Every structure is written in structure tokens, then in C-alpha cells.
Amino acid sequence: MKDIDDSKAPLLDHLIELRGRLLKCVYALFITGAICFYFSEQLFAILVHPLKEAFGDGGGRLVYTKLYEAFFVQVKIAVFGAFCLSFPIIANQLWAFVAPGLYAKEKRALLPFIIATPFLFAMGASLAYFVVMPTAFHFFLEFQGNSSGLQVEALPSADAYLGLVMQFILAFGISFLMPVLLMLLNRAGFVSRAQLIALRRYMIVAAFILAAVLTPPDVVSQLMLAIPLLALYEITIVAIWFTDRKQAKDVAATEAADAAS
């Protein structure tokens, strides 16, 4: 019985620690969600700015098609904002839970990827907000006008617009994490630089398929996601070349030191 208790004690300690860190993540989500709900009107004004610019001065409007839509738009903004704001806290708690079980060398290898993740997500989201959405909205609104004697006017609902904005931001933000994933797979030994080079032609097809799935069904949005994905793929191949070169130098230096001793 004593051996069973001894073997269970470390697991119980880990579960208690995991529970504590999950609770911290939940608290962070609730607190940031409450803050975002309080400032939901201001946040929605920021999110709607690209559409306002696309409509131009004095033009365009958003409508509600359901009585409860306005409230749930604010809830969605709060949830979306809570996810973005609390992501660094959640990542930090995950790192704090995993780090004690890693060797010092593994910590040094993983820490840059943990730090790079929010920056890459922010880069993708910024590209979507400042470049892709204004361009796409201008393209969509060009179909307004007179058609067969009827006036065609864009009257997007607030909920549908918010869903489109979230789709753009999440699609670009998550897609920009591809270099982190590929570098981690390379560090783990699952994929090599030579394999990535050999898969380049398939990556071109995959990038356009992914762009077609994640973005609205227009060529402009798809090209604006597929082209950066391909550029990030090439940058990752170059980055792996540098890391492989550094690793080879470290191995050679270690072997030389062992031989000298």
C-alpha cells in the first residue's frame, strides 16, 4: 500500500497545480471579459472602423435583424476581447506548468517560440485589420448601385459584420503561427529542411485551399492570405537553415571539447 501511495503523490501534486493554473486562466478570462463587455461599444467602434471608411463620409449603416442581436453582439465582443487579452496570461500559465519538467536546454529551445507566438498572431491580426479588411470591404461595396432599375444597397447586420471581422482576424492571426509550428516540428525531428523544400509545391496548393476555407469566397481576400502564408513558409525554411547551421556548430564544438579532454 505504501508503494501505491508514494506513486500517486506526485501525480496528485501535479493535478492540484494544474487545477490552480486552470483557475487562474478562467479568472483571467472572466476579468478581461467583464472589462471588454463594459467597453464593448468602444471596441465595436474600433472593429467597425474599416467598414465606415469603406462606405465613405455620410454613407452606410449597420442594422439589427433580431431584437436580442444588439446584446449578443456585445457578448461576442466581450468573449473575443477576453480571448485576445488573456492569451498571454494563459500562455504564461501553460509555460509555468510545463517548464519544471523540461531540461535547461529544452527550456532555451522552447522559450523563443512561446515569446514569438503572440507577436506573430498580432502581426496576422494587424494585416487583416489594416490591409485586408479595408481592401475587401471596398471590393464588396462596389456591387452597390443601380441594377435593372432597382437600387442595390448594402445593409449588413451588426452580428453578421462582427462574425466576418472575427473570421478575418482569427484566420490571419492563427495562420501566421505556421512558422512556430514548423520550427517546433523541426526541433522535434518530425520534419527537416530538405523535406520542407520538397513539399514546397504542395504547400502552394495547401495555402490557397486554406485561404479559400478561412476567408470569404472572394479572390482578393484569398490572395491576401495565401501570399503571406507562402512568404512565411519560405522564411521558415531560411530560419531552419540558420538553426541547423548553429546546431551543427554546437555539436562540432562539443565533440572537439570531448576529444580534447
mmCIF file of C-alpha atoms in Angstrom, residues 10-230:
data_model
loop_
_atom_site.group_PDB
_atom_site.id
_atom_site.type_symbol
_atom_site.label_atom_id
_atom_site.label_comp_id
_atom_site.label_asym_id
_atom_site.label_seq_id
_atom_site.Cartn_x
_atom_site.Cartn_y
_atom_site.Cartn_z
ATOM 1 C CA PRO A 10 3.478 13.265 -7.344
ATOM 2 C CA LEU A 11 0.531 12.848 -9.726
ATOM 3 C CA LEU A 12 -1.810 14.363 -7.160
ATOM 4 C CA ASP A 13 0.547 17.320 -6.724
ATOM 5 C CA HIS A 14 0.608 17.859 -10.490
ATOM 6 C CA LEU A 15 -3.199 17.702 -10.678
ATOM 7 C CA ILE A 16 -3.515 20.244 -7.865
ATOM 8 C CA GLU A 17 -1.059 22.556 -9.621
ATOM 9 C CA LEU A 18 -2.898 22.082 -12.931
ATOM 10 C CA ARG A 19 -6.197 22.919 -11.244
ATOM 11 C CA GLY A 20 -4.713 26.100 -9.790
ATOM 12 C CA ARG A 21 -3.318 27.246 -13.116
ATOM 13 C CA LEU A 22 -6.579 26.472 -14.945
ATOM 14 C CA LEU A 23 -8.446 28.531 -12.361
ATOM 15 C CA LYS A 24 -6.066 31.436 -12.990
ATOM 16 C CA CYS A 25 -6.807 31.148 -16.713
ATOM 17 C CA VAL A 26 -10.557 31.147 -16.032
ATOM 18 C CA TYR A 27 -10.218 34.178 -13.730
ATOM 19 C CA ALA A 28 -8.240 35.991 -16.418
ATOM 20 C CA LEU A 29 -10.941 35.228 -18.993
ATOM 21 C CA PHE A 30 -13.737 36.425 -16.702
ATOM 22 C CA ILE A 31 -11.947 39.626 -15.667
ATOM 23 C CA THR A 32 -10.904 40.592 -19.197
ATOM 24 C CA GLY A 33 -14.338 39.571 -20.470
ATOM 25 C CA ALA A 34 -16.055 41.859 -17.948
ATOM 26 C CA ILE A 35 -13.750 44.737 -18.909
ATOM 27 C CA CYS A 36 -14.381 44.152 -22.620
ATOM 28 C CA PHE A 37 -18.150 43.960 -22.041
ATOM 29 C CA TYR A 38 -18.048 47.305 -20.215
ATOM 30 C CA PHE A 39 -16.154 48.878 -23.133
ATOM 31 C CA SER A 40 -17.979 46.864 -25.811
ATOM 32 C CA GLU A 41 -19.333 49.961 -27.573
ATOM 33 C CA GLN A 42 -15.870 51.467 -27.882
ATOM 34 C CA LEU A 43 -14.428 48.159 -29.052
ATOM 35 C CA PHE A 44 -17.203 47.756 -31.606
ATOM 36 C CA ALA A 45 -16.463 51.277 -32.869
ATOM 37 C CA ILE A 46 -12.852 50.172 -33.464
ATOM 38 C CA LEU A 47 -13.928 46.993 -35.227
ATOM 39 C CA VAL A 48 -16.444 48.817 -37.415
ATOM 40 C CA HIS A 49 -13.941 51.498 -38.480
ATOM 41 C CA PRO A 50 -12.759 49.661 -41.665
ATOM 42 C CA LEU A 51 -16.369 49.358 -42.851
ATOM 43 C CA LYS A 52 -17.036 53.013 -42.056
ATOM 44 C CA GLU A 53 -14.020 54.018 -44.113
ATOM 45 C CA ALA A 54 -15.146 51.789 -46.979
ATOM 46 C CA PHE A 55 -18.628 53.348 -47.011
ATOM 47 C CA GLY A 56 -17.177 56.847 -47.028
ATOM 48 C CA ASP A 57 -18.456 60.030 -45.402
ATOM 49 C CA GLY A 58 -22.167 60.025 -44.698
ATOM 50 C CA GLY A 59 -22.797 56.615 -46.200
ATOM 51 C CA GLY A 60 -23.594 53.164 -44.932
ATOM 52 C CA ARG A 61 -25.228 51.795 -41.827
ATOM 53 C CA LEU A 62 -25.486 48.632 -39.769
ATOM 54 C CA VAL A 63 -28.860 47.111 -38.892
ATOM 55 C CA TYR A 64 -30.207 44.675 -36.321
ATOM 56 C CA THR A 65 -32.398 41.905 -37.687
ATOM 57 C CA LYS A 66 -33.325 40.408 -34.289
ATOM 58 C CA LEU A 67 -34.433 42.132 -31.085
ATOM 59 C CA TYR A 68 -31.749 40.428 -28.998
ATOM 60 C CA GLU A 69 -28.990 40.862 -31.563
ATOM 61 C CA ALA A 70 -27.547 44.045 -30.022
ATOM 62 C CA PHE A 71 -26.985 42.356 -26.665
ATOM 63 C CA PHE A 72 -25.344 39.265 -28.142
ATOM 64 C CA VAL A 73 -23.098 41.422 -30.299
ATOM 65 C CA GLN A 74 -21.758 42.941 -27.080
ATOM 66 C CA VAL A 75 -21.350 39.453 -25.582
ATOM 67 C CA LYS A 76 -19.417 38.253 -28.632
ATOM 68 C CA ILE A 77 -17.162 41.304 -28.466
ATOM 69 C CA ALA A 78 -16.516 40.591 -24.770
ATOM 70 C CA VAL A 79 -15.648 36.941 -25.453
ATOM 71 C CA PHE A 80 -13.450 37.818 -28.424
ATOM 72 C CA GLY A 81 -11.663 40.567 -26.499
ATOM 73 C CA ALA A 82 -11.220 38.302 -23.465
ATOM 74 C CA PHE A 83 -9.552 35.660 -25.619
ATOM 75 C CA CYS A 84 -7.135 38.181 -27.137
ATOM 76 C CA LEU A 85 -6.274 39.963 -23.888
ATOM 77 C CA SER A 86 -5.927 36.866 -21.715
ATOM 78 C CA PHE A 87 -3.935 34.838 -24.245
ATOM 79 C CA PRO A 88 -0.537 35.969 -22.851
ATOM 80 C CA ILE A 89 -1.683 35.021 -19.333
ATOM 81 C CA ILE A 90 -2.918 31.618 -20.497
ATOM 82 C CA ALA A 91 0.338 31.009 -22.393
ATOM 83 C CA ASN A 92 2.344 32.022 -19.325
ATOM 84 C CA GLN A 93 0.401 29.618 -17.088
ATOM 85 C CA LEU A 94 0.898 26.822 -19.595
ATOM 86 C CA TRP A 95 4.619 27.544 -19.727
ATOM 87 C CA ALA A 96 4.868 27.690 -15.917
ATOM 88 C CA PHE A 97 3.205 24.271 -15.679
ATOM 89 C CA VAL A 98 5.329 22.588 -18.356
ATOM 90 C CA ALA A 99 8.699 24.285 -17.726
ATOM 91 C CA PRO A 100 9.654 22.448 -14.479
ATOM 92 C CA GLY A 101 9.571 19.138 -16.356
ATOM 93 C CA LEU A 102 11.963 20.317 -19.060
ATOM 94 C CA TYR A 103 15.729 20.292 -19.182
ATOM 95 C CA ALA A 104 17.522 23.642 -19.330
ATOM 96 C CA LYS A 105 18.377 23.045 -22.986
ATOM 97 C CA GLU A 106 14.730 22.297 -23.804
ATOM 98 C CA LYS A 107 13.632 25.459 -21.996
ATOM 99 C CA ARG A 108 16.041 27.567 -24.029
ATOM 100 C CA ALA A 109 14.756 25.911 -27.209
ATOM 101 C CA LEU A 110 11.040 26.430 -26.468
ATOM 102 C CA LEU A 111 11.063 29.859 -24.842
ATOM 103 C CA PRO A 112 11.624 31.823 -28.101
ATOM 104 C CA PHE A 113 8.613 30.091 -29.659
ATOM 105 C CA ILE A 114 6.434 30.947 -26.653
ATOM 106 C CA ILE A 115 7.503 34.591 -26.925
ATOM 107 C CA ALA A 116 7.083 34.714 -30.719
ATOM 108 C CA THR A 117 3.534 33.297 -30.697
ATOM 109 C CA PRO A 118 1.630 36.435 -29.550
ATOM 110 C CA PHE A 119 3.755 38.669 -31.776
ATOM 111 C CA LEU A 120 3.052 36.558 -34.861
ATOM 112 C CA PHE A 121 -0.664 36.416 -34.016
ATOM 113 C CA ALA A 122 -0.688 40.210 -33.618
ATOM 114 C CA MET A 123 1.078 40.609 -36.971
ATOM 115 C CA GLY A 124 -1.530 38.487 -38.718
ATOM 116 C CA ALA A 125 -4.420 40.259 -36.994
ATOM 117 C CA SER A 126 -2.916 43.670 -37.860
ATOM 118 C CA LEU A 127 -2.560 42.683 -41.501
ATOM 119 C CA ALA A 128 -6.219 41.645 -41.518
ATOM 120 C CA TYR A 129 -7.435 44.830 -39.832
ATOM 121 C CA PHE A 130 -5.313 47.467 -41.556
ATOM 122 C CA VAL A 131 -4.915 45.988 -45.042
ATOM 123 C CA VAL A 132 -7.152 43.041 -45.862
ATOM 124 C CA MET A 133 -10.480 44.171 -44.401
ATOM 125 C CA PRO A 134 -10.428 47.698 -45.914
ATOM 126 C CA THR A 135 -9.498 46.269 -49.305
ATOM 127 C CA ALA A 136 -12.109 43.510 -49.113
ATOM 128 C CA PHE A 137 -14.860 45.868 -47.911
ATOM 129 C CA HIS A 138 -14.165 48.314 -50.735
ATOM 130 C CA PHE A 139 -14.417 45.393 -53.153
ATOM 131 C CA PHE A 140 -17.706 44.159 -51.659
ATOM 132 C CA LEU A 141 -19.305 47.619 -51.667
ATOM 133 C CA GLU A 142 -18.549 48.159 -55.356
ATOM 134 C CA PHE A 143 -21.587 45.987 -56.121
ATOM 135 C CA GLN A 144 -23.893 48.695 -54.788
ATOM 136 C CA GLY A 145 -25.717 50.831 -57.312
ATOM 137 C CA ASN A 146 -28.490 50.524 -59.841
ATOM 138 C CA SER A 147 -29.257 47.084 -61.266
ATOM 139 C CA SER A 148 -32.095 46.669 -63.800
ATOM 140 C CA GLY A 149 -33.799 49.762 -62.470
ATOM 141 C CA LEU A 150 -33.532 48.668 -58.838
ATOM 142 C CA GLN A 151 -31.334 50.287 -56.221
ATOM 143 C CA VAL A 152 -28.899 47.780 -54.701
ATOM 144 C CA GLU A 153 -27.711 48.824 -51.244
ATOM 145 C CA ALA A 154 -25.535 47.007 -48.719
ATOM 146 C CA LEU A 155 -27.287 46.728 -45.335
ATOM 147 C CA PRO A 156 -25.118 44.382 -43.272
ATOM 148 C CA SER A 157 -26.365 43.323 -39.852
ATOM 149 C CA ALA A 158 -24.167 44.041 -36.860
ATOM 150 C CA ASP A 159 -23.954 40.359 -35.935
ATOM 151 C CA ALA A 160 -23.010 39.263 -39.462
ATOM 152 C CA TYR A 161 -20.402 42.016 -39.713
ATOM 153 C CA LEU A 162 -18.874 41.122 -36.365
ATOM 154 C CA GLY A 163 -18.709 37.470 -37.413
ATOM 155 C CA LEU A 164 -16.916 38.465 -40.610
ATOM 156 C CA VAL A 165 -14.398 40.633 -38.734
ATOM 157 C CA MET A 166 -13.681 37.866 -36.223
ATOM 158 C CA GLN A 167 -13.259 35.415 -39.104
ATOM 159 C CA PHE A 168 -10.699 37.694 -40.750
ATOM 160 C CA ILE A 169 -8.719 38.390 -37.566
ATOM 161 C CA LEU A 170 -8.642 34.789 -36.322
ATOM 162 C CA ALA A 171 -7.870 33.373 -39.769
ATOM 163 C CA PHE A 172 -4.885 35.660 -40.315
ATOM 164 C CA GLY A 173 -3.715 35.566 -36.697
ATOM 165 C CA ILE A 174 -3.744 31.769 -36.432
ATOM 166 C CA SER A 175 -2.301 31.290 -39.934
ATOM 167 C CA PHE A 176 0.665 33.470 -39.019
ATOM 168 C CA LEU A 177 1.570 30.922 -36.336
ATOM 169 C CA MET A 178 2.646 28.474 -39.045
ATOM 170 C CA PRO A 179 6.382 29.282 -38.645
ATOM 171 C CA VAL A 180 6.185 28.396 -34.941
ATOM 172 C CA LEU A 181 4.540 25.061 -35.743
ATOM 173 C CA LEU A 182 7.052 24.175 -38.461
ATOM 174 C CA MET A 183 10.032 25.179 -36.325
ATOM 175 C CA LEU A 184 8.756 23.076 -33.425
ATOM 176 C CA LEU A 185 8.238 20.091 -35.731
ATOM 177 C CA ASN A 186 11.780 20.590 -36.990
ATOM 178 C CA ARG A 187 13.190 20.757 -33.447
ATOM 179 C CA ALA A 188 11.276 17.588 -32.553
ATOM 180 C CA GLY A 189 12.757 15.785 -35.555
ATOM 181 C CA PHE A 190 9.466 15.232 -37.366
ATOM 182 C CA VAL A 191 10.356 17.310 -40.414
ATOM 183 C CA SER A 192 13.618 18.500 -41.938
ATOM 184 C CA ARG A 193 14.512 21.477 -44.085
ATOM 185 C CA ALA A 194 15.006 19.207 -47.087
ATOM 186 C CA GLN A 195 11.509 17.789 -46.616
ATOM 187 C CA LEU A 196 10.003 21.273 -46.413
ATOM 188 C CA ILE A 197 11.757 22.226 -49.650
ATOM 189 C CA ALA A 198 10.447 19.069 -51.314
ATOM 190 C CA LEU A 199 6.917 19.863 -50.109
ATOM 191 C CA ARG A 200 7.001 23.427 -51.465
ATOM 192 C CA ARG A 201 4.757 22.714 -54.461
ATOM 193 C CA TYR A 202 2.188 21.027 -52.216
ATOM 194 C CA MET A 203 2.358 23.951 -49.815
ATOM 195 C CA ILE A 204 1.344 26.318 -52.606
ATOM 196 C CA VAL A 205 -1.820 24.292 -53.184
ATOM 197 C CA ALA A 206 -2.445 23.922 -49.440
ATOM 198 C CA ALA A 207 -2.059 27.679 -48.862
ATOM 199 C CA PHE A 208 -4.733 28.516 -51.426
ATOM 200 C CA ILE A 209 -7.042 25.790 -50.103
ATOM 201 C CA LEU A 210 -6.601 27.071 -46.557
ATOM 202 C CA ALA A 211 -7.212 30.638 -47.703
ATOM 203 C CA ALA A 212 -10.384 29.558 -49.503
ATOM 204 C CA VAL A 213 -11.662 27.847 -46.353
ATOM 205 C CA LEU A 214 -10.755 30.554 -43.822
ATOM 206 C CA THR A 215 -11.659 33.709 -45.755
ATOM 207 C CA PRO A 216 -14.837 34.887 -47.522
ATOM 208 C CA PRO A 217 -15.327 33.494 -51.027
ATOM 209 C CA ASP A 218 -13.627 36.320 -52.895
ATOM 210 C CA VAL A 219 -10.337 36.219 -54.731
ATOM 211 C CA VAL A 220 -8.949 39.355 -53.063
ATOM 212 C CA SER A 221 -9.160 38.009 -49.501
ATOM 213 C CA GLN A 222 -7.856 34.615 -50.526
ATOM 214 C CA LEU A 223 -4.806 36.066 -52.266
ATOM 215 C CA MET A 224 -4.077 38.314 -49.285
ATOM 216 C CA LEU A 225 -3.911 35.279 -47.003
ATOM 217 C CA ALA A 226 -2.297 32.767 -49.375
ATOM 218 C CA ILE A 227 0.600 35.017 -50.430
ATOM 219 C CA PRO A 228 1.737 35.856 -46.849
ATOM 220 C CA LEU A 229 1.442 32.168 -45.949
ATOM 221 C CA LEU A 230 3.780 31.237 -48.786
#
